[in-house]
Coordinates of C-alpha atoms in Angstrom, one line a residue:
X12 CA 30.9 -37.0 112.5
X13 CA 30.5 -40.0 113.8
X14 CA 30.2 -41.0 118.1
X15 CA 30.8 -44.5 118.6
X16 CA 30.7 -44.3 122.9
X17 CA 32.1 -47.6 122.7
X18 CA 34.9 -47.6 120.5
X19 CA 38.2 -49.4 122.1
X20 CA 41.4 -49.9 120.3
X21 CA 44.6 -48.3 119.7
X22 CA 44.6 -43.9 121.1
X23 CA 43.2 -42.0 118.0
X24 CA 45.4 -39.6 116.2
X25 CA 43.1 -36.9 116.8
X26 CA 43.7 -37.6 121.0
X27 CA 44.5 -33.8 122.7
X28 CA 48.0 -33.9 123.1
X29 CA 50.5 -34.9 125.7
X30 CA 53.9 -34.0 126.9
X31 CA 55.3 -36.2 124.8
X32 CA 53.4 -35.5 121.6
X33 CA 54.5 -31.7 122.4
X34 CA 58.0 -33.0 122.3
X35 CA 57.4 -35.1 119.1
X36 CA 59.6 -34.0 115.7
X37 CA 58.6 -31.4 112.9
X38 CA 58.1 -34.3 110.8
X39 CA 55.5 -35.6 112.9
X40 CA 54.1 -32.8 113.7
X41 CA 53.4 -32.0 110.1
X42 CA 52.1 -35.8 109.0
X43 CA 49.7 -34.8 112.3
X44 CA 49.3 -31.2 109.8
X45 CA 48.6 -33.0 106.9
X46 CA 46.0 -35.1 108.6
X47 CA 42.0 -34.8 108.0
X48 CA 40.0 -33.8 110.6
X49 CA 38.8 -29.6 111.3
X50 CA 39.8 -28.2 114.4
X51 CA 37.9 -29.0 117.5
X52 CA 37.0 -24.6 117.8
X53 CA 35.8 -24.9 113.8
X54 CA 33.4 -28.6 115.5
X55 CA 32.1 -27.1 118.2
X56 CA 30.9 -24.0 115.9
X57 CA 29.7 -25.7 112.9
X58 CA 27.5 -28.3 115.8
X59 CA 26.1 -24.9 117.2
X60 CA 27.3 -25.3 120.5
X61 CA 29.5 -22.0 120.7
X62 CA 31.0 -19.3 118.5
X63 CA 34.9 -20.0 118.0
X64 CA 35.3 -17.6 120.8
X65 CA 33.5 -18.9 122.9
X66 CA 34.3 -22.0 122.6
X67 CA 38.1 -21.2 123.2
X68 CA 36.7 -19.4 126.0
X69 CA 34.7 -23.3 127.4
X70 CA 38.0 -24.6 126.6
X71 CA 39.8 -22.0 129.1
X72 CA 37.8 -23.2 131.5
X73 CA 38.7 -26.9 131.1
X74 CA 35.1 -27.4 130.3
X75 CA 35.9 -28.8 126.6
X76 CA 36.9 -32.9 126.6
X77 CA 38.4 -35.4 123.6
X78 CA 37.8 -38.9 124.4
X79 CA 38.1 -38.4 127.9
X80 CA 40.6 -35.9 127.8
X81 CA 40.2 -32.3 129.6
X82 CA 41.7 -30.0 126.2
X83 CA 44.0 -26.7 127.7
X84 CA 44.5 -26.1 124.6
X85 CA 42.3 -25.6 120.8
X86 CA 45.2 -26.3 118.4
X87 CA 43.4 -29.8 118.7
X88 CA 42.0 -31.7 115.7
X89 CA 39.0 -33.9 115.7
X90 CA 38.6 -36.8 113.6
X91 CA 36.0 -39.3 112.5
X92 CA 35.3 -41.3 115.6
X93 CA 36.4 -38.7 118.8
X94 CA 34.2 -38.6 120.9
X95 CA 34.1 -34.6 122.0
X96 CA 31.8 -33.9 125.2
X97 CA 31.3 -30.7 126.4
X98 CA 30.4 -30.5 130.3
X99 CA 30.4 -33.8 130.0
X100 CA 27.5 -34.2 126.6
X101 CA 28.4 -35.7 124.1
X102 CA 28.7 -33.8 121.4
X103 CA 26.1 -35.3 118.2
X104 CA 26.8 -34.7 114.8
X105 CA 26.6 -30.8 113.1
X106 CA 22.6 -30.9 111.9
X107 CA 21.7 -28.3 108.7
X108 CA 22.4 -25.1 108.4
X109 CA 19.2 -23.0 109.5
X110 CA 19.1 -19.3 109.6
X111 CA 16.4 -17.2 110.9
X112 CA 15.2 -13.2 110.6
X113 CA 15.0 -11.7 113.6
X114 CA 13.2 -7.6 114.7
X115 CA 16.0 -6.4 117.4
X116 CA 14.3 -4.1 119.3
X117 CA 16.1 -1.8 121.3
X118 CA 17.2 -2.6 124.7
X119 CA 18.7 -5.8 124.1
X120 CA 22.3 -7.1 124.1
X121 CA 22.9 -9.3 121.2
X122 CA 24.9 -12.3 123.4
X123 CA 23.9 -15.1 125.9
X124 CA 24.0 -13.6 129.0
X125 CA 25.3 -10.1 129.7
X126 CA 27.6 -9.3 132.7
X127 CA 25.3 -6.4 134.1
X128 CA 22.0 -8.1 133.9
X129 CA 20.6 -6.4 131.1
X130 CA 18.2 -8.7 129.2
X131 CA 19.6 -10.0 125.7
X132 CA 18.4 -11.1 122.5
X133 CA 18.5 -14.7 123.1
X134 CA 16.5 -14.7 126.7
X135 CA 14.1 -13.4 124.0
X136 CA 13.1 -15.3 121.4
X137 CA 10.3 -17.2 121.8
X138 CA 10.7 -21.3 122.8
X139 CA 11.2 -24.0 120.5
X140 CA 14.0 -22.5 118.8
X141 CA 17.3 -24.6 118.5
X142 CA 20.3 -23.3 120.0
X143 CA 21.3 -20.6 118.0
X144 CA 24.7 -18.0 117.8
X145 CA 24.0 -14.1 116.0
X146 CA 25.4 -13.6 112.9
X147 CA 27.5 -10.1 113.4
X148 CA 25.7 -7.8 116.4
X149 CA 23.5 -4.7 117.2
X150 CA 24.7 -2.5 119.4
X151 CA 21.7 -1.9 122.5
X152 CA 20.8 1.4 120.9
X153 CA 20.3 -0.1 117.2
X154 CA 17.2 -1.6 115.4
X155 CA 16.6 -3.9 112.8
X156 CA 17.8 -7.4 111.1
X157 CA 20.1 -9.3 112.5
X158 CA 20.2 -12.7 111.6
X159 CA 20.8 -16.5 113.7
X160 CA 21.9 -19.7 112.5
X161 CA 23.0 -22.8 114.4
X162 CA 25.8 -23.4 112.1
X163 CA 29.0 -21.6 113.3
X164 CA 31.0 -21.7 110.3
X165 CA 28.8 -20.3 108.4
X166 CA 28.6 -16.8 110.9
X167 CA 31.5 -16.5 110.7
X168 CA 31.4 -16.6 106.6
X169 CA 29.0 -14.6 106.7
X170 CA 30.7 -11.8 108.9
X171 CA 34.7 -11.9 107.6
X172 CA 34.5 -8.6 105.6
X173 CA 36.8 -11.1 102.7
X174 CA 33.0 -12.8 102.1
X175 CA 31.8 -9.3 101.1
X176 CA 28.4 -9.3 102.3
X177 CA 26.5 -6.1 102.0
X178 CA 24.9 -4.6 105.0
X179 CA 22.5 -1.6 104.5
X180 CA 21.4 0.4 107.5
X181 CA 19.4 3.3 108.2
X182 CA 20.8 6.6 110.1
X183 CA 19.3 9.4 112.0
X184 CA 21.5 11.7 112.8
X185 CA 21.5 15.0 114.2
X186 CA 23.5 17.8 112.9
X187 CA 24.4 19.2 108.8
X188 CA 25.7 17.7 105.5
X189 CA 25.9 17.8 101.8
X190 CA 26.1 14.8 99.4
X191 CA 29.7 15.8 98.5
X192 CA 30.6 14.8 101.5
X193 CA 29.1 11.9 102.0
X194 CA 30.7 11.1 98.6
X195 CA 33.6 11.3 99.9
X196 CA 33.5 8.0 102.7
X197 CA 33.6 5.9 99.1
X198 CA 37.6 6.1 99.7
X199 CA 37.3 5.3 103.4
X200 CA 37.8 6.9 106.3
X201 CA 40.5 6.5 109.3
X202 CA 38.9 7.4 112.9
X203 CA 40.9 7.5 115.3
X204 CA 43.6 5.2 114.0
X205 CA 40.9 2.5 112.5
X206 CA 40.6 2.4 108.3
X207 CA 37.0 1.8 107.1
X208 CA 36.4 1.1 104.0
X209 CA 34.6 2.4 101.8
X210 CA 30.6 3.3 102.5
X211 CA 28.0 4.5 100.6
X212 CA 25.9 7.3 101.9
X213 CA 22.7 8.4 100.9
X214 CA 21.1 11.5 101.9
X215 CA 17.7 10.8 101.9
X216 CA 16.0 14.2 103.6
X217 CA 16.6 16.7 105.7
X218 CA 14.2 18.9 108.4
X219 CA 16.2 22.1 109.2
X220 CA 15.7 23.5 112.9
X221 CA 16.2 25.7 115.4
X222 CA 19.4 23.7 116.7
X223 CA 20.5 22.5 113.5
X224 CA 19.0 19.6 111.2
X225 CA 17.4 16.1 111.5
X226 CA 18.5 13.7 108.1
X227 CA 17.6 10.5 107.3
X228 CA 20.8 8.9 105.9
X229 CA 21.3 5.5 104.0
X230 CA 24.1 3.9 104.1
X231 CA 25.8 0.8 102.3
X232 CA 28.5 -0.9 103.7
X233 CA 30.3 -4.4 103.1
X234 CA 32.6 -4.5 106.7
X235 CA 30.2 -4.3 109.2
X236 CA 33.5 -4.2 112.0
X237 CA 31.9 -2.6 115.8
X238 CA 29.9 0.7 115.0
X239 CA 31.1 1.3 112.5
X240 CA 27.9 3.6 110.5
X241 CA 28.3 6.1 114.0
X242 CA 31.7 6.5 113.7
X243 CA 31.9 7.6 110.1
X244 CA 29.2 9.4 110.7
X245 CA 30.6 11.1 114.3
X246 CA 33.3 12.0 112.3
X247 CA 31.4 13.7 110.1
X248 CA 30.0 15.8 112.8
X249 CA 26.5 14.3 112.3
X250 CA 24.9 12.8 116.2
X251 CA 23.4 9.0 115.3
X252 CA 20.6 9.1 117.8
X253 CA 18.7 6.5 115.6
X254 CA 20.3 3.3 113.9
X255 CA 18.3 0.5 111.7
X256 CA 19.9 -2.1 109.8
X257 CA 17.9 -3.0 106.7
X258 CA 19.0 -5.9 105.0
X259 CA 22.2 -8.6 105.2
X260 CA 23.3 -9.5 102.5
X261 CA 20.4 -11.1 100.9
X262 CA 17.7 -11.2 103.3
X263 CA 15.8 -8.5 104.2
X264 CA 13.9 -6.9 107.4
X265 CA 11.0 -6.5 105.1
X266 CA 7.4 -6.7 107.0
X267 CA 9.1 -8.5 110.2
X268 CA 7.7 -6.1 113.4
X269 CA 10.1 -5.4 116.2
X270 CA 10.6 -8.3 118.2
X271 CA 9.6 -11.2 115.2
X272 CA 11.2 -14.4 113.7
X273 CA 11.0 -15.5 111.1
X274 CA 13.0 -18.7 109.7
X275 CA 14.6 -19.1 106.2
X276 CA 13.6 -21.4 104.1
X277 CA 16.2 -24.6 103.2
X278 CA 15.7 -24.3 99.6
X279 CA 16.5 -20.3 100.4
X280 CA 19.9 -21.2 101.4
X281 CA 20.6 -23.8 99.1
X282 CA 20.1 -20.8 96.5
X283 CA 22.3 -18.3 98.3
X284 CA 24.3 -19.3 101.7
X285 CA 25.2 -23.1 99.0
X286 CA 29.1 -21.8 99.0
X287 CA 29.4 -20.5 102.6
X288 CA 27.7 -23.7 104.0
X289 CA 30.1 -27.4 104.0
X290 CA 28.4 -29.9 101.9
X291 CA 27.1 -31.8 104.2
X292 CA 25.5 -29.8 105.9
X293 CA 23.7 -28.4 103.3
X294 CA 19.1 -28.3 104.4
X295 CA 17.0 -30.2 102.6
X296 CA 13.4 -30.0 101.9
X297 CA 12.1 -26.7 101.1
X298 CA 9.8 -25.7 103.4
X299 CA 10.7 -24.3 107.0
X300 CA 11.2 -26.8 109.5
X301 CA 9.7 -23.5 113.2
X302 CA 6.8 -21.5 112.5
X303 CA 5.5 -18.7 114.4
X304 CA 2.7 -19.6 116.9
X305 CA -0.3 -18.0 115.4
X306 CA -1.9 -15.4 117.3
X307 CA -5.7 -16.5 118.3
X308 CA -8.3 -13.8 119.1
X309 CA -10.9 -15.1 121.5
X310 CA -14.2 -15.5 120.6
X311 CA -15.8 -17.5 117.4
X312 CA -14.3 -15.6 114.1
X313 CA -16.3 -14.5 111.6
X314 CA -17.7 -16.8 109.0
X315 CA -16.6 -19.4 110.9
X316 CA -18.8 -22.5 112.1
X317 CA -19.8 -23.4 115.7
X318 CA -20.1 -27.5 116.7
X319 CA -23.0 -27.9 119.7
X320 CA -20.4 -29.9 121.9
X321 CA -22.5 -29.0 125.4
X322 CA -21.1 -26.4 126.9
X323 CA -21.0 -22.7 127.0
X324 CA -20.8 -20.9 123.0
X325 CA -17.3 -19.5 123.5
X326 CA -18.7 -16.2 122.7
X327 CA -21.7 -16.4 124.6
X328 CA -20.6 -16.8 128.1
X329 CA -23.7 -17.9 130.4
X330 CA -26.0 -18.3 127.6
X331 CA -27.6 -21.3 126.7
X332 CA -27.5 -22.3 122.9
X333 CA -31.0 -23.0 120.5
X334 CA -32.0 -25.9 119.3
X335 CA -33.8 -27.0 116.5
X336 CA -35.9 -30.0 116.5
X337 CA -35.7 -32.4 114.0
X338 CA -38.1 -32.5 111.8
X339 CA -38.9 -36.2 109.7
X340 CA -38.4 -36.0 105.9
X341 CA -40.7 -34.2 103.5
X342 CA -42.0 -32.3 106.2
X343 CA -41.7 -28.9 106.8
X344 CA -38.5 -26.5 107.7
X345 CA -38.1 -26.9 111.9
X346 CA -39.8 -24.0 113.3
X347 CA -37.4 -22.4 116.0
X348 CA -38.3 -24.2 119.4
X349 CA -38.0 -21.4 122.0
X350 CA -38.4 -22.0 126.2
X351 CA -40.5 -19.8 128.2
X352 CA -39.3 -15.8 129.2
X353 CA -37.2 -17.0 125.6
X354 CA -37.1 -13.8 122.7
X355 CA -40.6 -12.1 123.7
X356 CA -41.1 -9.6 121.3
X357 CA -39.9 -6.0 122.4
X358 CA -43.6 -3.8 123.0
X359 CA -42.6 -1.0 120.5
X360 CA -42.2 2.2 121.9
X361 CA -45.2 4.7 121.2
X362 CA -44.5 7.5 119.2
X363 CA -46.6 11.0 121.3
X364 CA -46.7 13.8 119.4
X365 CA -45.1 16.7 120.7
X366 CA -47.5 19.9 121.2
X367 CA -46.8 22.9 118.9
X368 CA -45.1 25.1 120.4
X369 CA -45.7 27.8 120.8
X370 CA -44.3 31.4 119.1
X371 CA -43.3 34.2 121.5
X372 CA -45.6 37.2 121.8
X373 CA -48.7 35.3 120.3
X374 CA -51.9 35.0 122.4
X375 CA -53.9 32.9 123.5
X376 CA -57.3 32.9 121.5
X377 CA -60.2 32.0 123.2
X378 CA -62.4 29.0 120.7
X379 CA -65.4 30.4 119.1
X380 CA -68.4 29.2 120.3
X381 CA -70.6 26.6 118.2
X382 CA -72.8 29.3 116.1
X383 CA -76.6 27.5 115.5
X384 CA -77.2 25.2 112.4
X385 CA -77.4 25.8 109.7
X386 CA -81.1 25.9 107.8
X387 CA -81.8 23.8 104.8

């Protein structure tokens, strides 16, 4: 999508519809439908402005305009040369698709803004990242892998059940269940009028207790409906008290610590997700653009070479540096020069032998007097 703010001339076919346009014939509508361009919601989502649902809310609030005219419906197509703005800012051409792995901790809401004022995932992200949207959601009490992307079209494709992307979870639950009963989930289950597709559940281990059993269950599914794992296991009489997402499609949680984020390399995106990304949005290169900031420990590192810059050593604050005298070529190696009062050898402690201990009940005997000298 190319934007030219100085473009003039006839009104493009992608212009927002007016009442006169709405009253056009069916033939004209069909011709407009067959014309090129993408819908405004898809265009903004692909540009990373917001998800399609959020774009619809922006349009309802009157914050989106096409060629200077405020839109009132998302049923509008945007063509090359159209000027699309959100809150007065021109939406530029979509950037190449980027993907991030994020270890979501508990007590964070997967949303850009929470009406209840609770902390959100996007508020906790480090600085330097582009505007991102989540691929699916994890509820506030769930943790584990959450994929983030700047491409709304990619996020939607990965979320759709028709894509068949597998999600793998590990759930800790309280109750009692057998593997045979878990195997019934392979046929699907209906809970409170909602039908869930085939689910694979494997009982990892169980620890019996006075109030039941603590179970660890690995759950694999391909739909990802709202609170699906919790509701399905509750239908079997289990109470889930911890839920961790281990993998989403080909991407795994791995060794990410809670709160850490890592960008997926462009080459991996091309190999794994090319069928879900528009060709013009495929990233190039092999290395990710963003790297998490390194944590530098205080003080000199072991094995590092310290450079004398005339200041104080970071590892010995307040202590002056030792300096070496420069020796002419061919002379003996320089000796260490000490200032007055520096590095004086400490006196060695005197070792005093302790007197032999007296045995209990022993009687002190007076020393015998020396006898007369022996005659030769």
